[in-house]
Amino acid sequence: MPRSVDPDARRAAIADAVERIAAREGFAAVTVRAVATHLGASTSAVTHYVRSRDELIGLAVERVVTARREQVEAAVAGLPPGPALRALLEWVVAGPGEAAHRFWLAMVTGAQEDAVLRAELDGFNAWWDGVVGRLVAGAPEAAVLADAVDVVVDGLVVAGFEGVAPWPPQRRRAVIDAVLGPLLGDL
Amino acid sequence: MPRSVDPDARRAAIADAVERIAAREGFAAVTVRAVATHLGASTSAVTHYVRSRDELIGLAVERVVTARREQVEAAVAGLPPGPALRALLEWVVAGPGEAAHRFWLAMVTGAQEDAVLRAELDGFNAWWDGVVGRLVAGAPEAAVLADAVDVVVDGLVVAGFEGVAPWPPQRRRAVIDAVLGPLLGDL
């Protein structure tokens, strides 16, 4: 590699490539070779920064998971429970976008076969459950409401891919209002 | 191939292999070679029955889509709208099982890159929208209720994969009651 290449920029480009490949084809398609091809580089130009497929996946997934946590924390910061849950749902509707949703779904489906994904997802989910758990704590049936939030979030993500075009935000918001509105009113 | 091999049984074994590979690794991993390896057969033993990767995928997906349609039709047959929608949701909770859910999610995520999957999924979704559309027709906000049913169905499917163990049926039913119970009461 030429000395003028910024290592952080190179790592970011590698992580970008992993995100694109996984979002499009799933994690089974993420290999050192596929990333090198995507970047128009040699495999050794990739392994100079990540020594294995696990490290490659870890690099990209850790970056995404950290960004998601920061985005969720920023969305709910300083709000009381009801508005915070609405802000969380609005972030799902308007925030990450389709490629990010596809990447996330690739993580969820890939975690069955991949220990790195499983560990990252378990860590995120434990944190997410804590955030949602605190927000629903005052509801009459807190555990069911927390599950309902998870089902609606996941369902909105998947429903975006089922047709040829993703659902517009207003269509997603109407579903949130219809199915969670009455429950959020209790908070 | 030996003449004693039943062609229908052979096609079924090929479709089974596609289902298992796609459910575990996604459709990017479904190739003639991967199916042959899975069956302990040569690639020509597979291409004797399916001449291309598209035909391979079509064989398996058509079989699954047909089975899903028949199962849904059997679940709702003869019921008025409200109980029919509940029966449809109960089929999602207790019916196809985790491997079938994983296969379905692989279809949804794979349809972006694969025209065969896209066409099969579009056909199924048009049929599904017709079934759900007829069942919700009497509701005050029929279109939103139809979307809500789709979001809850998709969300229940994905929520089953997020933890290490799938949610037990009772946990899924509690979510359905909480988020769709009041809306189904209108029917």
XYZ file of C-alpha atoms in Angstrom:
374
model
C 0.000 0.000 0.000
C 1.327 3.523 -0.720
C 2.300 5.408 2.444
C 0.017 8.297 1.535
C -3.166 6.229 2.164
C -4.886 7.288 5.383
C -5.441 4.066 7.402
C -8.693 5.362 8.946
C -10.076 6.254 5.515
C -9.038 2.830 4.229
C -10.770 1.062 7.136
C -13.872 3.158 6.535
C -13.862 2.207 2.842
C -13.574 -1.474 3.787
C -16.461 -1.140 6.262
C -18.528 0.654 3.588
C -17.904 -2.232 1.191
C -18.993 -4.814 3.791
C -22.179 -2.817 4.432
C -23.036 -2.648 0.739
C -22.344 -6.308 0.032
C -24.236 -7.536 3.127
C -27.236 -5.266 2.481
C -27.492 -6.535 -1.087
C -26.588 -10.211 -0.811
C -26.411 -11.107 2.881
C -23.393 -11.903 5.047
C -22.725 -15.220 3.292
C -21.461 -13.082 0.398
C -19.081 -11.029 2.589
C -15.551 -12.344 2.050
C -12.124 -10.703 1.907
C -12.108 -11.421 -1.830
C -15.560 -9.872 -2.413
C -14.545 -6.728 -0.499
C -11.293 -6.476 -2.486
C -13.223 -6.834 -5.759
C -15.747 -4.223 -4.617
C -12.897 -1.788 -3.849
C -10.911 -2.628 -6.983
C -8.019 -3.642 -4.700
C -6.000 -6.789 -4.071
C -6.937 -9.148 -1.221
C -3.643 -8.267 0.488
C -4.645 -4.583 0.437
C -7.673 -5.660 2.518
C -5.849 -8.110 4.814
C -3.314 -5.371 5.570
C -6.118 -3.807 7.689
C -8.231 -6.820 8.712
C -6.554 -10.158 9.166
C -9.576 -12.427 8.866
C -13.182 -12.593 7.711
C -14.306 -12.311 11.356
C -12.300 -9.109 11.784
C -13.713 -7.809 8.507
C -17.289 -8.378 9.666
C -16.538 -7.089 13.157
C -15.104 -3.842 11.771
C -18.246 -3.042 9.780
C -20.833 -4.294 12.265
C -19.303 -2.552 15.269
C -19.348 0.740 13.387
C -23.022 0.310 12.433
C -24.094 -0.827 15.900
C -22.320 2.137 17.525
C -23.959 4.558 15.079
C -27.421 3.060 15.734
C -26.994 3.389 19.484
C -25.901 7.004 19.177
C -28.819 7.809 16.858
C -31.385 6.215 19.171
C -29.890 7.927 22.217
C -29.991 11.301 20.455
C -33.604 10.713 19.349
C -34.940 9.996 22.839
C -32.651 12.282 24.883
C -34.468 14.451 27.423
C -37.979 13.262 26.495
C -40.530 11.731 28.883
C -41.489 8.063 28.154
C -44.442 8.489 25.758
C -42.828 11.104 23.496
C -39.509 9.234 23.695
C -41.135 6.041 22.368
C -42.774 8.051 19.596
C -39.402 9.620 18.753
C -37.838 6.140 18.669
C -40.518 4.939 16.240
C -40.167 8.095 14.145
C -36.422 7.391 13.930
C -37.236 3.934 12.529
C -39.616 5.484 9.972
C -37.519 8.411 8.816
C -33.999 7.759 10.038
C -31.687 5.056 8.767
C -33.111 4.470 5.280
C -33.631 1.330 3.218
C -29.972 0.276 2.803
C -29.475 0.485 6.580
C -32.654 -1.530 7.149
C -31.438 -4.174 4.687
C -28.087 -4.340 6.440
C -29.815 -4.795 9.773
C -32.009 -7.587 8.452
C -28.916 -9.251 6.985
C -27.388 -9.129 10.488
C -30.498 -10.655 12.065
C -30.728 -13.467 9.510
C -26.947 -13.999 9.405
C -26.536 -14.242 13.190
C -27.708 -17.865 13.097
C -24.553 -18.930 11.242
C -22.022 -16.337 12.356
C -20.703 -15.977 15.910
C -19.411 -12.416 15.323
C -22.858 -11.246 14.198
C -24.550 -13.171 17.028
C -22.351 -11.476 19.646
C -22.789 -7.971 18.200
C -26.550 -8.434 17.878
C -26.901 -9.826 21.406
C -24.973 -6.838 22.751
C -27.160 -4.386 20.835
C -30.370 -6.154 21.828
C -29.460 -6.150 25.516
C -28.864 -2.398 25.290
C -32.074 -1.854 23.231
C -34.147 -3.890 25.699
C -32.794 -1.676 28.474
C -33.751 1.531 26.639
C -37.242 0.300 25.714
C -37.701 -1.322 29.138
C -37.081 1.992 30.917
C -39.456 3.831 28.573
C -42.363 1.373 29.015
C -41.819 0.823 32.759
C -44.835 2.949 33.693
C -47.294 1.167 31.366
C -49.934 -1.206 32.791
C -48.512 -4.157 30.812
C -44.901 -3.124 30.350
C -43.523 -6.425 29.015
C -46.232 -6.774 26.353
C -45.793 -3.137 25.295
C -42.020 -3.643 24.963
C -42.650 -6.708 22.764
C -45.249 -4.772 20.760
C -42.720 -1.991 20.099
C -40.189 -4.589 18.899
C -42.734 -6.305 16.621
C -43.850 -3.010 15.088
C -40.258 -1.836 14.559
C -39.253 -5.119 12.905
C -42.476 -5.251 10.909
C -42.000 -1.720 9.571
C -38.471 -2.599 8.502
C -39.570 -5.718 6.582
C -42.750 -4.207 5.143
C -40.510 -1.713 3.380
C -39.057 -4.478 1.185
C -42.110 -6.482 0.305
C -43.387 -4.369 -2.505
C -41.450 -2.960 -5.420
C -41.314 0.484 -3.757
C -40.812 1.122 -0.022
C -43.771 2.455 1.951
C -43.772 6.247 2.263
C -43.264 7.589 5.819
C -46.896 8.660 6.204
C -48.104 5.120 5.541
C -45.783 3.795 8.263
C -46.847 6.482 10.712
C -50.521 5.582 10.186
C -49.764 1.991 11.226
C -47.872 3.147 14.330
C -50.764 5.398 15.345
C -53.323 2.639 14.787
C -51.568 -0.172 16.644
C -49.448 1.595 19.281
C -51.247 4.926 19.708
C -53.705 3.673 22.352
C -50.931 1.852 24.265
C -48.592 4.862 24.211
C -51.437 6.991 25.527
C -51.121 5.121 28.840
C -47.609 6.445 29.414
C -29.018 -41.245 -13.043
C -30.270 -44.790 -12.386
C -33.675 -45.471 -13.963
C -35.096 -46.562 -10.616
C -34.985 -43.024 -9.165
C -38.457 -41.505 -8.957
C -38.241 -38.105 -10.746
C -40.834 -36.509 -8.447
C -38.952 -37.659 -5.360
C -35.723 -36.352 -6.877
C -37.281 -32.951 -7.621
C -38.660 -32.819 -4.076
C -35.202 -33.585 -2.649
C -33.717 -30.781 -4.774
C -36.399 -28.344 -3.585
C -35.778 -29.428 0.036
C -32.074 -28.698 -0.398
C -32.788 -25.211 -1.813
C -35.088 -24.496 1.124
C -32.478 -25.538 3.683
C -29.615 -23.627 2.059
C -31.675 -20.440 1.544
C -33.104 -20.528 5.081
C -29.618 -20.855 6.542
C -27.460 -18.689 4.281
C -29.783 -16.724 1.988
C -30.424 -17.121 -1.738
C -26.953 -15.864 -2.701
C -25.709 -19.240 -1.437
C -28.180 -21.245 -3.582
C -26.291 -22.623 -6.578
C -26.476 -25.860 -8.551
C -23.141 -26.812 -7.019
C -24.274 -26.084 -3.432
C -27.428 -28.163 -3.956
C -25.406 -31.046 -5.425
C -23.011 -30.919 -2.462
C -25.937 -30.832 -0.028
C -27.430 -33.936 -1.691
C -24.092 -35.741 -2.044
C -24.719 -35.847 -5.811
C -22.955 -34.582 -8.919
C -23.955 -31.253 -10.489
C -25.174 -33.156 -13.566
C -27.530 -35.175 -11.327
C -29.106 -31.813 -10.407
C -29.072 -30.268 -13.891
C -30.818 -33.403 -15.178
C -33.932 -32.036 -13.418
C -33.349 -28.266 -13.414
C -31.400 -26.727 -16.242
C -30.397 -23.441 -14.598
C -30.116 -21.647 -11.285
C -33.340 -19.770 -12.080
C -35.188 -23.048 -12.614
C -33.675 -24.394 -9.400
C -34.927 -21.440 -7.405
C -38.294 -21.428 -9.195
C -38.858 -25.115 -8.382
C -38.382 -24.587 -4.637
C -40.068 -21.207 -4.311
C -43.153 -22.188 -6.295
C -43.637 -25.217 -4.073
C -43.359 -23.105 -0.902
C -45.603 -20.325 -2.197
C -48.279 -22.841 -3.221
C -48.130 -24.523 0.195
C -48.417 -21.153 1.993
C -51.464 -20.188 -0.052
C -53.157 -23.498 0.664
C -52.390 -23.244 4.385
C -53.746 -19.698 4.640
C -56.854 -20.620 2.650
C -57.497 -23.616 4.898
C -56.990 -21.494 8.031
C -59.561 -18.834 7.089
C -62.068 -21.014 5.196
C -65.690 -20.503 6.211
C -64.936 -17.913 8.928
C -66.395 -14.385 9.173
C -63.829 -11.528 8.846
C -62.781 -10.996 12.491
C -62.249 -14.683 13.367
C -60.671 -15.254 9.935
C -58.057 -12.555 10.610
C -57.392 -14.062 14.032
C -57.009 -17.497 12.416
C -54.590 -16.018 9.884
C -52.485 -14.516 12.691
C -52.644 -17.758 14.668
C -51.335 -19.562 11.584
C -48.344 -17.192 11.559
C -47.728 -17.856 15.268
C -48.150 -21.622 15.338
C -48.037 -22.771 11.739
C -45.000 -22.739 9.500
C -42.194 -22.813 12.094
C -38.820 -21.100 12.285
C -37.154 -22.689 9.230
C -40.138 -21.671 7.073
C -40.002 -18.126 8.476
C -36.291 -17.952 7.723
C -36.899 -19.141 4.180
C -39.574 -16.495 3.724
C -37.319 -13.745 5.002
C -34.579 -14.963 2.648
C -37.093 -14.593 -0.216
C -38.024 -11.060 0.862
C -34.414 -9.932 1.207
C -33.279 -11.843 -1.901
C -36.002 -10.450 -4.165
C -33.992 -7.227 -4.600
C -31.302 -9.066 -6.577
C -33.250 -11.967 -8.082
C -35.984 -11.634 -10.717
C -37.380 -15.134 -10.064
C -37.865 -14.357 -6.374
C -39.248 -10.902 -7.183
C -41.889 -12.375 -9.515
C -42.917 -15.146 -7.113
C -43.122 -12.732 -4.192
C -45.109 -10.166 -6.182
C -47.568 -12.901 -7.175
C -47.951 -14.070 -3.598
C -48.294 -10.531 -2.245
C -51.019 -9.646 -4.765
C -52.932 -12.745 -3.662
C -52.288 -12.026 0.062
C -53.401 -8.391 -0.330
C -56.634 -9.689 -1.889
C -57.282 -12.082 1.014
C -56.505 -9.508 3.720
C -58.311 -6.770 1.771
C -61.539 -8.782 1.702
C -61.266 -9.577 5.428
C -60.716 -5.947 6.518
C -63.222 -4.429 4.057
C -65.797 -3.777 6.795
C -63.395 -1.950 9.132
C -63.597 1.850 9.566
C -60.031 2.322 8.279
C -59.592 -0.733 6.094
C -56.315 0.247 4.395
C -54.553 1.064 7.674
C -55.816 -2.163 9.253
C -54.518 -4.173 6.283
C -51.098 -2.496 6.655
C -51.194 -3.103 10.408
C -51.826 -6.826 9.840
C -48.854 -6.957 7.442
C -46.555 -5.121 9.875
C -47.532 -7.381 12.782
C -47.119 -10.543 10.681
C -43.675 -9.459 9.442
C -42.667 -8.232 12.886
C -43.626 -11.527 14.534
C -41.576 -13.416 11.953
C -38.440 -11.304 12.542
C -38.830 -11.029 16.323
C -38.492 -14.810 16.422
C -34.866 -14.567 15.260
C -33.556 -11.702 17.312
C -32.869 -13.523 20.515
C -31.061 -16.807 20.955
C -34.378 -18.667 21.377
C -37.577 -17.947 19.405
C -40.495 -16.374 21.272
C -42.975 -18.933 22.593
C -46.444 -18.812 20.971
C -48.096 -17.260 24.038
C -45.709 -14.296 23.932
C -46.592 -13.683 20.268
C -50.320 -13.995 20.952
C -50.075 -11.394 23.729
C -48.618 -8.900 21.215
C -51.356 -9.643 18.680
C -54.061 -9.115 21.324
C -52.486 -5.866 22.522
C -51.925 -4.204 19.143
C -54.621 -5.683 16.889
C -57.282 -6.802 19.399
C -59.074 -3.431 19.525
C -58.958 -3.044 15.720
C -60.248 -6.569 15.080
C -63.091 -5.882 17.507
C -64.514 -3.459 14.913
C -65.074 -6.261 12.405
